[in-house]
PDB file of C-alpha atoms and ligand atoms in Angstrom:
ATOM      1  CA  UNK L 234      -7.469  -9.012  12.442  1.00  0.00           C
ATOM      2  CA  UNK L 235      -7.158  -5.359  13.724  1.00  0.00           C
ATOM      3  CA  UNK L 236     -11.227  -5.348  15.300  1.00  0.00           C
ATOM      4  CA  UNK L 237      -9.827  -8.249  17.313  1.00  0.00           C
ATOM      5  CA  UNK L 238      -9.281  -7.253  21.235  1.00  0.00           C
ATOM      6  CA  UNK L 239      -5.391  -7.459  21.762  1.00  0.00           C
ATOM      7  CA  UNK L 240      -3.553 -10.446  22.974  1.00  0.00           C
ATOM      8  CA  UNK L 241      -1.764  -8.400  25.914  1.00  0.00           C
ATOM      9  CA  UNK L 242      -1.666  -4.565  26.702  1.00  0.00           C
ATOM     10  CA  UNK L 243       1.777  -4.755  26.233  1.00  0.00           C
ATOM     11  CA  UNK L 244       2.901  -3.950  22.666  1.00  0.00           C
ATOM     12  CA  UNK L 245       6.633  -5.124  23.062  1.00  0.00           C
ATOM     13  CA  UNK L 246       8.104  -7.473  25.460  1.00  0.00           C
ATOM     14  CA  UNK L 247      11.289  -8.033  25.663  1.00  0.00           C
ATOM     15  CA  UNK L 248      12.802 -11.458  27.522  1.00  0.00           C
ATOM     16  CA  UNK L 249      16.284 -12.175  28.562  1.00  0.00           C
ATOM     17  CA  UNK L 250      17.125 -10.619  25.690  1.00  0.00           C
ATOM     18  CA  UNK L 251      21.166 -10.827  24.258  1.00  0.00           C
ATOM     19  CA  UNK L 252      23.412  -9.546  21.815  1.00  0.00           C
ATOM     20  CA  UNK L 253      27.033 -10.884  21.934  1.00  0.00           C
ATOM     21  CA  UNK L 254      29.655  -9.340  19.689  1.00  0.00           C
ATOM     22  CA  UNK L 255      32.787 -11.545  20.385  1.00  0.00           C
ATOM     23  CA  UNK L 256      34.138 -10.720  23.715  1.00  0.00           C
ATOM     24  CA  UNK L 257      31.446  -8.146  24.293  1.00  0.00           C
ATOM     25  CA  UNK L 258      28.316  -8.438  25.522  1.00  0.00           C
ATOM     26  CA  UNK L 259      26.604  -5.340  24.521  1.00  0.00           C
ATOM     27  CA  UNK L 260      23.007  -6.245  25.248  1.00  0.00           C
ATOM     28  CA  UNK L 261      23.270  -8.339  28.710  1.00  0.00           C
ATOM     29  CA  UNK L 262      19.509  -9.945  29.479  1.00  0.00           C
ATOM     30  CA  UNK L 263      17.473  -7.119  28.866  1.00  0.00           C
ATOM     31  CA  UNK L 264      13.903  -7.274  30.046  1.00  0.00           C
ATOM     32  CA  UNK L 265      11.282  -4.753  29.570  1.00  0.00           C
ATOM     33  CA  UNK L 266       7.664  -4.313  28.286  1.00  0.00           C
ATOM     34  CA  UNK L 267       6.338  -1.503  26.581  1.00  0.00           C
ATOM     35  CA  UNK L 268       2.649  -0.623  27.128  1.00  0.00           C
ATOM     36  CA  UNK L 269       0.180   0.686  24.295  1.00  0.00           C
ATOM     37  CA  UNK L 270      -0.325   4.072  23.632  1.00  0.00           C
ATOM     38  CA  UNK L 271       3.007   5.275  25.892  1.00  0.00           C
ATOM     39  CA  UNK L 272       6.310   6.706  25.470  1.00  0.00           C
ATOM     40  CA  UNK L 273       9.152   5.119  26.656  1.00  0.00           C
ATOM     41  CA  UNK L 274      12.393   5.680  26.464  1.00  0.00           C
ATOM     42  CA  UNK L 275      15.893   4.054  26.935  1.00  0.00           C
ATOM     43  CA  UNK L 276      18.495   6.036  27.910  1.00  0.00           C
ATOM     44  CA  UNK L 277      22.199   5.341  29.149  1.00  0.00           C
ATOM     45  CA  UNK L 278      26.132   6.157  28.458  1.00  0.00           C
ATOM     46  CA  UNK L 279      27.453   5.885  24.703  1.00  0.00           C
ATOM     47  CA  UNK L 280      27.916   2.613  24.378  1.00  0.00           C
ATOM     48  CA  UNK L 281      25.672   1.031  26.332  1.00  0.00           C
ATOM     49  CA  UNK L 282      24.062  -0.961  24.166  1.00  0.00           C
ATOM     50  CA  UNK L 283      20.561   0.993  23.129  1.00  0.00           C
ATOM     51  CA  UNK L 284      21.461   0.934  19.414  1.00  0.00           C
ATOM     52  CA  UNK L 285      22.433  -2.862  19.720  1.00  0.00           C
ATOM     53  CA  UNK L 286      18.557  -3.161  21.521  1.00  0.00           C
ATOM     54  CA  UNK L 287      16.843  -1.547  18.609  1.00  0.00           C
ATOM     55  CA  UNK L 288      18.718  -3.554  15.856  1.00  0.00           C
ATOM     56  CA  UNK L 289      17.659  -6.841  17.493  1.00  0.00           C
ATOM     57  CA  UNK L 290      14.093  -5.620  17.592  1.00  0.00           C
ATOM     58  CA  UNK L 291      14.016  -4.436  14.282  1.00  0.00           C
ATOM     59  CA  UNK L 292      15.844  -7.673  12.647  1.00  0.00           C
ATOM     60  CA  UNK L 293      19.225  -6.212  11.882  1.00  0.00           C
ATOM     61  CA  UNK L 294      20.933  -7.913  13.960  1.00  0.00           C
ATOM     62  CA  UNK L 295      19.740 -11.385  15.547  1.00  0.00           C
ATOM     63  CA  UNK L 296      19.978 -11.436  19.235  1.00  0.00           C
ATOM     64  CA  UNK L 297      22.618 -14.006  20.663  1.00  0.00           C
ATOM     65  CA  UNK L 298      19.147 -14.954  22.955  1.00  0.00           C
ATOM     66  CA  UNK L 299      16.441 -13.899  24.541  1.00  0.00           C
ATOM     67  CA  UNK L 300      12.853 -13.410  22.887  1.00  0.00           C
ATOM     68  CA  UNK L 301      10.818 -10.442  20.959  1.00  0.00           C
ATOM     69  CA  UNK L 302       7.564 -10.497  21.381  1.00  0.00           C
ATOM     70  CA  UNK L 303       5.542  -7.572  19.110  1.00  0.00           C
ATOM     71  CA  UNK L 304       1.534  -7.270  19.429  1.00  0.00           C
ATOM     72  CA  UNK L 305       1.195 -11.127  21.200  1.00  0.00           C
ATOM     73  CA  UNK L 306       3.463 -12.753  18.194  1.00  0.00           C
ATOM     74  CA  UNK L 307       7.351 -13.588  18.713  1.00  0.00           C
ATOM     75  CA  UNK L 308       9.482 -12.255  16.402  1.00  0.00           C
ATOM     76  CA  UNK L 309      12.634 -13.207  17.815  1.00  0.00           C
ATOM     77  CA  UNK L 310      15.030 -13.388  14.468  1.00  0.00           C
ATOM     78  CA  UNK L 311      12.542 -11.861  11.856  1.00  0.00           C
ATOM     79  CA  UNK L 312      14.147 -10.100   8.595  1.00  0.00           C
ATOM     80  CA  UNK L 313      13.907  -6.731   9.085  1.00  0.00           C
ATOM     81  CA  UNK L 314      11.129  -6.169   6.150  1.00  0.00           C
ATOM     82  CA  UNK L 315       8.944  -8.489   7.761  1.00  0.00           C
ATOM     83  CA  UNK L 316       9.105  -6.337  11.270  1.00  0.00           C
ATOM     84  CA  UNK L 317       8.206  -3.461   9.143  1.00  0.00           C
ATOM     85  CA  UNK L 318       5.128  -5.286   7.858  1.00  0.00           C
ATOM     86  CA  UNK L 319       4.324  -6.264  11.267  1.00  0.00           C
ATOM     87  CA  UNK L 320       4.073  -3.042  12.036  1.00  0.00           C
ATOM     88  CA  UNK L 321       7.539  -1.346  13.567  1.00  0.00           C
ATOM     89  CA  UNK L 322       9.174   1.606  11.982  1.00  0.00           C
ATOM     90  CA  UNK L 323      12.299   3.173  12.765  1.00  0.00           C
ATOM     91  CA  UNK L 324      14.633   5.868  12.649  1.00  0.00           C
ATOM     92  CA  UNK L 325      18.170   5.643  12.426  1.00  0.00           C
ATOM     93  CA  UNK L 326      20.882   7.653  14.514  1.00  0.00           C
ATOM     94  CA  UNK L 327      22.633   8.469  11.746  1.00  0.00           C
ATOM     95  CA  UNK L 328      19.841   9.856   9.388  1.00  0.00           C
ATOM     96  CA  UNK L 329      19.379   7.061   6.531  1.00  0.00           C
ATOM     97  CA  UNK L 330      17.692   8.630   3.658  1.00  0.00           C
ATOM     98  CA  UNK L 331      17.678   8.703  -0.329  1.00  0.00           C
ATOM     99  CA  UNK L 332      19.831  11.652  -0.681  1.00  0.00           C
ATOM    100  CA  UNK L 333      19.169  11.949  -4.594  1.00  0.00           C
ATOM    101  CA  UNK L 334      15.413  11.483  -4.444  1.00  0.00           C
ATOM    102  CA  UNK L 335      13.044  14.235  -3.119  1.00  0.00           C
ATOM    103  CA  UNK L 336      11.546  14.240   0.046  1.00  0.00           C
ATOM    104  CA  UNK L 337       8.100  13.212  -1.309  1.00  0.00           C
ATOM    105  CA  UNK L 338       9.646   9.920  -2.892  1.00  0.00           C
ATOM    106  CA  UNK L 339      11.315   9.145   0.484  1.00  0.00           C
ATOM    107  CA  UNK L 340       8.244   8.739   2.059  1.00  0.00           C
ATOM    108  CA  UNK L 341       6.362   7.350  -1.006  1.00  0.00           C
ATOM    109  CA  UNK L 342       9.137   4.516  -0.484  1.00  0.00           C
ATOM    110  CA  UNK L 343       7.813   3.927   3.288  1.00  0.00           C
ATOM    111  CA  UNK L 344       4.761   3.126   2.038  1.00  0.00           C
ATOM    112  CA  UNK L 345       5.573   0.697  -0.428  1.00  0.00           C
ATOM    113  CA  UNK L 346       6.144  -1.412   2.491  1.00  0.00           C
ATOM    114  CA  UNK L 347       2.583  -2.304   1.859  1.00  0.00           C
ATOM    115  CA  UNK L 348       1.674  -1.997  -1.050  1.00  0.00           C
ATOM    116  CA  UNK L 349       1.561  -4.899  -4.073  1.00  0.00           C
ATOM    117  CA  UNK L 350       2.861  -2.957  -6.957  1.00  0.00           C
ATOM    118  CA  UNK L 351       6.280  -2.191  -7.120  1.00  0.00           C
ATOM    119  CA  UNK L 352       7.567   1.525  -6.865  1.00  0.00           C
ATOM    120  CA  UNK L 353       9.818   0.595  -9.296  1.00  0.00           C
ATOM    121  CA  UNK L 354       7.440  -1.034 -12.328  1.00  0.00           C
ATOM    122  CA  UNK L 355       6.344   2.617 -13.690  1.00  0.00           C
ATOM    123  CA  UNK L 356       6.748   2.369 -17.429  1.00  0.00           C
ATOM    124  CA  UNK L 357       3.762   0.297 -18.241  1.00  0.00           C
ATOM    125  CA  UNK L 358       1.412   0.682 -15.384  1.00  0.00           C
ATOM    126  CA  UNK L 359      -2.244  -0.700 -14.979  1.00  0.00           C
ATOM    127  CA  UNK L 360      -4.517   1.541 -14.121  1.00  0.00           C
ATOM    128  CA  UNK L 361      -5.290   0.134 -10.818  1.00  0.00           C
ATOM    129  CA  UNK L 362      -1.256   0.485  -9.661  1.00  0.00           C
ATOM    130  CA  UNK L 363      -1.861   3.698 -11.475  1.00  0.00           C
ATOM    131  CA  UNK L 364      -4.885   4.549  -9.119  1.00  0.00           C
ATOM    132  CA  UNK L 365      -2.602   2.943  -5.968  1.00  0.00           C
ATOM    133  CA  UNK L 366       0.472   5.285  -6.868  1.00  0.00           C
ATOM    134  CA  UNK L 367      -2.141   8.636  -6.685  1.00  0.00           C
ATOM    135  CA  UNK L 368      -3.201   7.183  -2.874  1.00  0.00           C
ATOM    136  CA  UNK L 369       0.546   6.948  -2.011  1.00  0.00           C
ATOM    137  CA  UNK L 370       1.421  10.121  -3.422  1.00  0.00           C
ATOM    138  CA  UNK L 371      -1.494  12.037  -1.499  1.00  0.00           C
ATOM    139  CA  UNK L 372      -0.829  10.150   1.626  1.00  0.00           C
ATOM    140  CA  UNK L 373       2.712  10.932   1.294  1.00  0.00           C
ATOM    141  CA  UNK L 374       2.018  14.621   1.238  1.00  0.00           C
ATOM    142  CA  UNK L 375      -0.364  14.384   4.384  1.00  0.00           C
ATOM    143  CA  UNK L 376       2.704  13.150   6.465  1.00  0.00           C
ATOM    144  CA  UNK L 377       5.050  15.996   5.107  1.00  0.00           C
ATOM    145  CA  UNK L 378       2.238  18.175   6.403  1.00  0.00           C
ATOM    146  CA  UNK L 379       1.865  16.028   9.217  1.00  0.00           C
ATOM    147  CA  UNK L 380       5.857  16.634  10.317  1.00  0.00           C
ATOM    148  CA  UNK L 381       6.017  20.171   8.936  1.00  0.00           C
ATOM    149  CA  UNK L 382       7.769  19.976   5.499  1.00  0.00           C
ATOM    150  CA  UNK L 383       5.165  19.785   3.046  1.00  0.00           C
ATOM    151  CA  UNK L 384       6.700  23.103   1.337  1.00  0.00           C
ATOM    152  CA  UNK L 385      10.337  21.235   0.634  1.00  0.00           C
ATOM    153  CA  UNK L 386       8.081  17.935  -0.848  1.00  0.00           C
ATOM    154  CA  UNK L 387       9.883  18.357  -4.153  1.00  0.00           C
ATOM    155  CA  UNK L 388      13.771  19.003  -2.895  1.00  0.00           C
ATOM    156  CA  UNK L 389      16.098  16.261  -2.488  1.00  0.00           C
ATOM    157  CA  UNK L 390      16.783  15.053   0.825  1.00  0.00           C
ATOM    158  CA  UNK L 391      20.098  16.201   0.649  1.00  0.00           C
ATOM    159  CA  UNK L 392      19.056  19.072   0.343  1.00  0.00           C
ATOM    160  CA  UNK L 393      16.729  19.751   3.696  1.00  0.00           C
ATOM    161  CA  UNK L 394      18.586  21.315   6.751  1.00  0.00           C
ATOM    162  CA  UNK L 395      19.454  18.839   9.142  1.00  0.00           C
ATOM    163  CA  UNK L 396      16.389  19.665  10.784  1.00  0.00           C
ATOM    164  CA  UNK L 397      14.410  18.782   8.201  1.00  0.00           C
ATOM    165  CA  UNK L 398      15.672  15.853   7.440  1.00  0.00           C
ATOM    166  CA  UNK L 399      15.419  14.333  10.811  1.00  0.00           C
ATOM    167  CA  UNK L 400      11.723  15.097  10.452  1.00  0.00           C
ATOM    168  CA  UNK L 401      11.597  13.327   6.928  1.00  0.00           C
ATOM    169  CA  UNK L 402      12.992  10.507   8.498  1.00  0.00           C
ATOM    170  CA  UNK L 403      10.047  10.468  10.933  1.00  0.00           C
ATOM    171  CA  UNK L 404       7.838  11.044   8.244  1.00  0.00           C
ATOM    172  CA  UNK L 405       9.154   7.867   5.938  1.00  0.00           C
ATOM    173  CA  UNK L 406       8.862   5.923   8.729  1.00  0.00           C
ATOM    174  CA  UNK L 407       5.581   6.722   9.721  1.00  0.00           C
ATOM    175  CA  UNK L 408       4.157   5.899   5.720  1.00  0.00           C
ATOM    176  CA  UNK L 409       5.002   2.170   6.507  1.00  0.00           C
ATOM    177  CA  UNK L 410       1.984   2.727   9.122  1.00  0.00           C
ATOM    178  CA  UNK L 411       3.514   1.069  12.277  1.00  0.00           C
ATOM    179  CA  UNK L 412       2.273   0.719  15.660  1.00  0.00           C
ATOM    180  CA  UNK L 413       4.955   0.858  16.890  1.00  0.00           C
ATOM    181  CA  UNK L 414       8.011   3.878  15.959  1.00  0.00           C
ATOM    182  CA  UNK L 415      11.538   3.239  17.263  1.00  0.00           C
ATOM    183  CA  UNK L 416      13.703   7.036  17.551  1.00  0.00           C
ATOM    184  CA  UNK L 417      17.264   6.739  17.895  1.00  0.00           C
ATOM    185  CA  UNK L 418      18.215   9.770  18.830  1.00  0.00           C
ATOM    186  CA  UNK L 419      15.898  11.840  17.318  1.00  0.00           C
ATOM    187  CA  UNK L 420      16.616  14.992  18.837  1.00  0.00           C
ATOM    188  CA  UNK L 421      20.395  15.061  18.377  1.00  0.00           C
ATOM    189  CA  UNK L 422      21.884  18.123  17.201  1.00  0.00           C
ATOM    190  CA  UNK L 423      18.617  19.911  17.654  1.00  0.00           C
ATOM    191  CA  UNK L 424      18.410  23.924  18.448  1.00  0.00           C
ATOM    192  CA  UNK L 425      16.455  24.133  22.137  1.00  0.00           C
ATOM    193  CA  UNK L 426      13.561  25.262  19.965  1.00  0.00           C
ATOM    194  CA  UNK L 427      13.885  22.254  17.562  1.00  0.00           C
ATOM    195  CA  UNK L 428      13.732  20.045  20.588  1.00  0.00           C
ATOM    196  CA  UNK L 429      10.246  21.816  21.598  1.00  0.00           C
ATOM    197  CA  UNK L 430       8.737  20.863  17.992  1.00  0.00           C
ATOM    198  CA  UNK L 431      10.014  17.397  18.036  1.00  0.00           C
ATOM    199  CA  UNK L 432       8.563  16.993  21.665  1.00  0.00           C
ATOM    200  CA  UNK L 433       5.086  18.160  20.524  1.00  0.00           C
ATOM    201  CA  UNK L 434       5.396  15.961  17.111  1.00  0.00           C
ATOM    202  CA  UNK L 435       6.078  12.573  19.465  1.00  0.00           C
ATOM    203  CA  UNK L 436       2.937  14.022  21.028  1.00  0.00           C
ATOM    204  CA  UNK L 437       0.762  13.771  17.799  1.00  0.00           C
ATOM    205  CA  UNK L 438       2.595  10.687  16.650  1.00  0.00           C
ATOM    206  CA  UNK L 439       1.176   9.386  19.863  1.00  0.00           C
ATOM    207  CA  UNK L 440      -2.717  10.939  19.399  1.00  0.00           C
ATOM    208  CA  UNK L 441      -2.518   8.862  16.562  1.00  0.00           C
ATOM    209  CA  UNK L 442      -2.359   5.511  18.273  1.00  0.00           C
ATOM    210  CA  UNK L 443       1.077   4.455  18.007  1.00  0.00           C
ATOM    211  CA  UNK L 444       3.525   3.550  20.984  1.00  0.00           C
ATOM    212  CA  UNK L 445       6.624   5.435  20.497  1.00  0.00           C
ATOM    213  CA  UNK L 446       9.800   3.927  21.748  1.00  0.00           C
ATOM    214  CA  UNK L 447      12.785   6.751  22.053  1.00  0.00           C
ATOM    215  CA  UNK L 448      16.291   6.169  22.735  1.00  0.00           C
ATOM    216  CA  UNK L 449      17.571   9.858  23.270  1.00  0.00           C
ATOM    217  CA  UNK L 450      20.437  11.722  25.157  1.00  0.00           C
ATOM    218  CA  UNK L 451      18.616  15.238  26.633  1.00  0.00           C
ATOM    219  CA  UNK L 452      17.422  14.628  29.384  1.00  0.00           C
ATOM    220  CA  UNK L 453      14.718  17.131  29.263  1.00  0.00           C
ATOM    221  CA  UNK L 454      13.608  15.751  26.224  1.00  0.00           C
ATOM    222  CA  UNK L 455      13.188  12.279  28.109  1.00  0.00           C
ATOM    223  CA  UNK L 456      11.730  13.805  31.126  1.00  0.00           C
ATOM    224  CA  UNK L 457       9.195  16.054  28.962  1.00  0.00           C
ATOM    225  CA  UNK L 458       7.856  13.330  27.172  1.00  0.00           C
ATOM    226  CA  UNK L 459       8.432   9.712  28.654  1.00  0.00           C
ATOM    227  CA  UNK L 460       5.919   8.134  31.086  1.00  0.00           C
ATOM    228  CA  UNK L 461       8.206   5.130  31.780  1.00  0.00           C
ATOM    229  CA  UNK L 462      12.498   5.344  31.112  1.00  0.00           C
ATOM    230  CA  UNK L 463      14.908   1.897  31.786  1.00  0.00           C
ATOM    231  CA  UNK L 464      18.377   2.755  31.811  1.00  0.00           C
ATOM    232  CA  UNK L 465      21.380   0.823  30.075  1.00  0.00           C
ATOM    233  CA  UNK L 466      24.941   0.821  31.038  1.00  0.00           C
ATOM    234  CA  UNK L 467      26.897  -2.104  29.601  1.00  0.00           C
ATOM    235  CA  UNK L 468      24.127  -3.871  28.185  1.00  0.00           C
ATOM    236  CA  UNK L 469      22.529  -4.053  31.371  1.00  0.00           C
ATOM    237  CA  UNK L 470      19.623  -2.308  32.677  1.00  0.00           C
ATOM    238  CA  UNK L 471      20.211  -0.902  35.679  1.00  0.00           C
ATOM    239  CA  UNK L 472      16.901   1.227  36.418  1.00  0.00           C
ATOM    240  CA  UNK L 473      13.602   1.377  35.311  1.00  0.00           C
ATOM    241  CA  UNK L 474      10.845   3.817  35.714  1.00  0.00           C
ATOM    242  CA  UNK L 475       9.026   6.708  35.664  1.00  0.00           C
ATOM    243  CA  UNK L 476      11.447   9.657  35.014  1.00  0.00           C
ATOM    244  CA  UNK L 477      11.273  11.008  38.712  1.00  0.00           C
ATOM    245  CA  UNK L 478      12.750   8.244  40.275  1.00  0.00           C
ATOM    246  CA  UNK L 479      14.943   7.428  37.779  1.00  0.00           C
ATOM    247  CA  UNK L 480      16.676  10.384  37.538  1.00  0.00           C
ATOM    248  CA  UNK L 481      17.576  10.381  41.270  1.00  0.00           C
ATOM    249  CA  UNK L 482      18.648   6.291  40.912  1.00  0.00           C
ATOM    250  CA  UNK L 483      22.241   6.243  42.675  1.00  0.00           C
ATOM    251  CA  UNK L 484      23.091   3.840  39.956  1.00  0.00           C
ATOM    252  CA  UNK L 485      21.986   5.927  37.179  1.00  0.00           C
ATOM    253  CA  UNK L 486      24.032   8.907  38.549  1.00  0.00           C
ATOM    254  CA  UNK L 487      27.329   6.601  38.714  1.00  0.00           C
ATOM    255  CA  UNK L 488      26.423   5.815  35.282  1.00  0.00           C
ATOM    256  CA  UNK L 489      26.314   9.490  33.783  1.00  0.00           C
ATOM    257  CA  UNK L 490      28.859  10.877  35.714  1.00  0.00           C
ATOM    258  CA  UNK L 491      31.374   7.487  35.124  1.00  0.00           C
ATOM    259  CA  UNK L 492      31.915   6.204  38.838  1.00  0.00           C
ATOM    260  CA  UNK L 493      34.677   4.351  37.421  1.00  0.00           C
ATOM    261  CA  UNK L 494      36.122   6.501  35.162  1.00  0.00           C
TER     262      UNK L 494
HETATM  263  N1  ADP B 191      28.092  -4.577  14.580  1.00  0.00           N
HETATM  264  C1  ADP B 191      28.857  -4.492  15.677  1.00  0.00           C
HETATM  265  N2  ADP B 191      29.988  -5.218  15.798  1.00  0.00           N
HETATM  266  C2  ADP B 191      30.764  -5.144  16.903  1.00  0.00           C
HETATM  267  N3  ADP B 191      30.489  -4.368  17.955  1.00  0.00           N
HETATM  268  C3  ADP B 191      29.386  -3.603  17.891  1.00  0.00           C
HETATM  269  C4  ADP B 191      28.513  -3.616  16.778  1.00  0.00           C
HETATM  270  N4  ADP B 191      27.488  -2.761  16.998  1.00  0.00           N
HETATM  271  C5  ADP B 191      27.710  -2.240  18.210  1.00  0.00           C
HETATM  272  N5  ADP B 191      28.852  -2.731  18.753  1.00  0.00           N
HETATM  273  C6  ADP B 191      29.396  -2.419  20.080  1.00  0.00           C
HETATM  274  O1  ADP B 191      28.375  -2.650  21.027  1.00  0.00           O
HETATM  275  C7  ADP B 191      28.428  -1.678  22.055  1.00  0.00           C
HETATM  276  C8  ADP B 191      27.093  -0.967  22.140  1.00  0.00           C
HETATM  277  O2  ADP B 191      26.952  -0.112  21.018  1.00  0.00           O
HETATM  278  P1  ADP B 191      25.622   0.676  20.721  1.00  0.00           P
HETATM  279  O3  ADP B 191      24.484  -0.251  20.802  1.00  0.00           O
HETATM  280  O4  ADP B 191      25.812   1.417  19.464  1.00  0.00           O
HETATM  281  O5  ADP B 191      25.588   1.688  21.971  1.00  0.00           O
HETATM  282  P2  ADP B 191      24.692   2.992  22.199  1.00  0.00           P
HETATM  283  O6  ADP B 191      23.688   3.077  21.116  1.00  0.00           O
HETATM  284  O7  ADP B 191      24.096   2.801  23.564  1.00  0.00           O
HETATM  285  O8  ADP B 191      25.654   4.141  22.186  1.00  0.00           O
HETATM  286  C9  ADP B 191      29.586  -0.742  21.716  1.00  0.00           C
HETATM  287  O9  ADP B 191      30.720  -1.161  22.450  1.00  0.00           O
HETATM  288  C10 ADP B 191      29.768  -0.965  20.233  1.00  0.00           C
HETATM  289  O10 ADP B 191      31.085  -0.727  19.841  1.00  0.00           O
HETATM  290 MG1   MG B 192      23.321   4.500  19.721  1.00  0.00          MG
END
């Protein structure tokens, strides 16, 4: 299935797409479509509804309407396990990891994603699953190397500087092999020089063929790395483009600096 050309160039297309909680609308017909192979990002206010965007793509939450379309299929309403095994990892904004199993095991646990034997079934193990845990545990270790934390492999999560475990995150995500890798605010709380070593990691994650879509507040972070930015506020999406014109959008100004407020 993979030699096959691609359906479209775009990777992710969003249509019309919803998300009504109650009274508030907190994704309002959001379109956009994300090409292979780039970085875009979504930016806006706190509350504008980016989070909400990413949950609907990534089946936690089902959009109120609208479609998702990933890699020419619609996945409008998929469980969030089968997204992953389409091929979309994530990060969360509020780092989501096994805090009492060591960073190696986090990421082993990405990769079970697609695998057939169980993490879990270790106590009587046939050789083959045997053989298949050895691949997962070597692969596992190339992506700690890959994001920089191949010396902590054996701590527990807890454990890692926040830093660190931002990066693990990345890393776990990455073992589920996407194609595409949702950041939600990956560079929050970073040092300035923590920001520079996440920029350049997007930068391999992207040599290795996968589209990375970012949702993240510094600006020069966006601007460094983004070919192509839309811009919530409310739900809706107000601006799109590259980050030159975006940033001088008269609407995207209100936005930041709260017109209304
Ligand atoms: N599960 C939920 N139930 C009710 N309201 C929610 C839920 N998730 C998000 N919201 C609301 O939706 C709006 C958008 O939130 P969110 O997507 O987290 O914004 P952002 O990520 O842009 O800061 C906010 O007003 C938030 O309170
Ligand atoms: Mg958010």
């Amino acid at each position: 299935m993979s030699d096959q050309q691609p359906a479209t160039d775009n990777i992710l297309e969003l249509t019309d797409l919803s998300k009504r909680f109650g009274g508030l609308l907190a994704v309002d017909s959001v379109g956009l479509n994300i090409k292979r192979g780039e970085v875009f990002a979504l930016i806006g206010p706190n509350g504008a509804g980016k989070t909400t965007l990413f949950n609907c793509v990534t089946g936690l939450y089902q959009p109120t309407s609208g479609k998702v379309m990933f890699d020419g299929k619609d996945i409008t309403g998929s469980k969030p396990h089968q997204v992953a095994r389409l091929g979309i990892a994530r990060t969360f904004q509020n780092i989501r990891l096994f805090d009492y199993m060591s960073a190696l095991d986090n990421v082993r646990v990405g990769h079970h994603v697609r695998m057939k034997a169980k993490m879990w079934d270790s106590l009587f193990k046939l050789p083959r699953e045997r053989k298949e845990e050895a691949v997962i545990t070597e692969k596992s270790m190339d992506l700690l190397r890959f994001v920089g934390i191949a010396r902590q492999a054996n701590k527990y999560a807890r454990n890692l500087p926040y830093g660190q475990q931002r990066r693990l995150e990345i890393a776990r995500a990455l073992a589920t092999q996407p194609k595409l890798l949702l950041l939600d605010e990956p560079a929050a709380g970073f040092t300035p020089q923590e920001k520079v070593e996440l920029m350049q990691l997007v930068k391999k994650i992207l040599a290795r063929g996968i589209t990375v879509f970012l949702i993240e507040h510094d600006m020069k972070v966006v601007m460094g790395i983004s070919e192509r930015i839309v811009v919530l506020d409310h739900g809706e999406k107000i601006a799109e483009g590259p980050p030159d014109e975006v940033r001088k959008d008269r609407r995207v100004i209100e936005a930041y600096l709260g017109k209304s407020a």
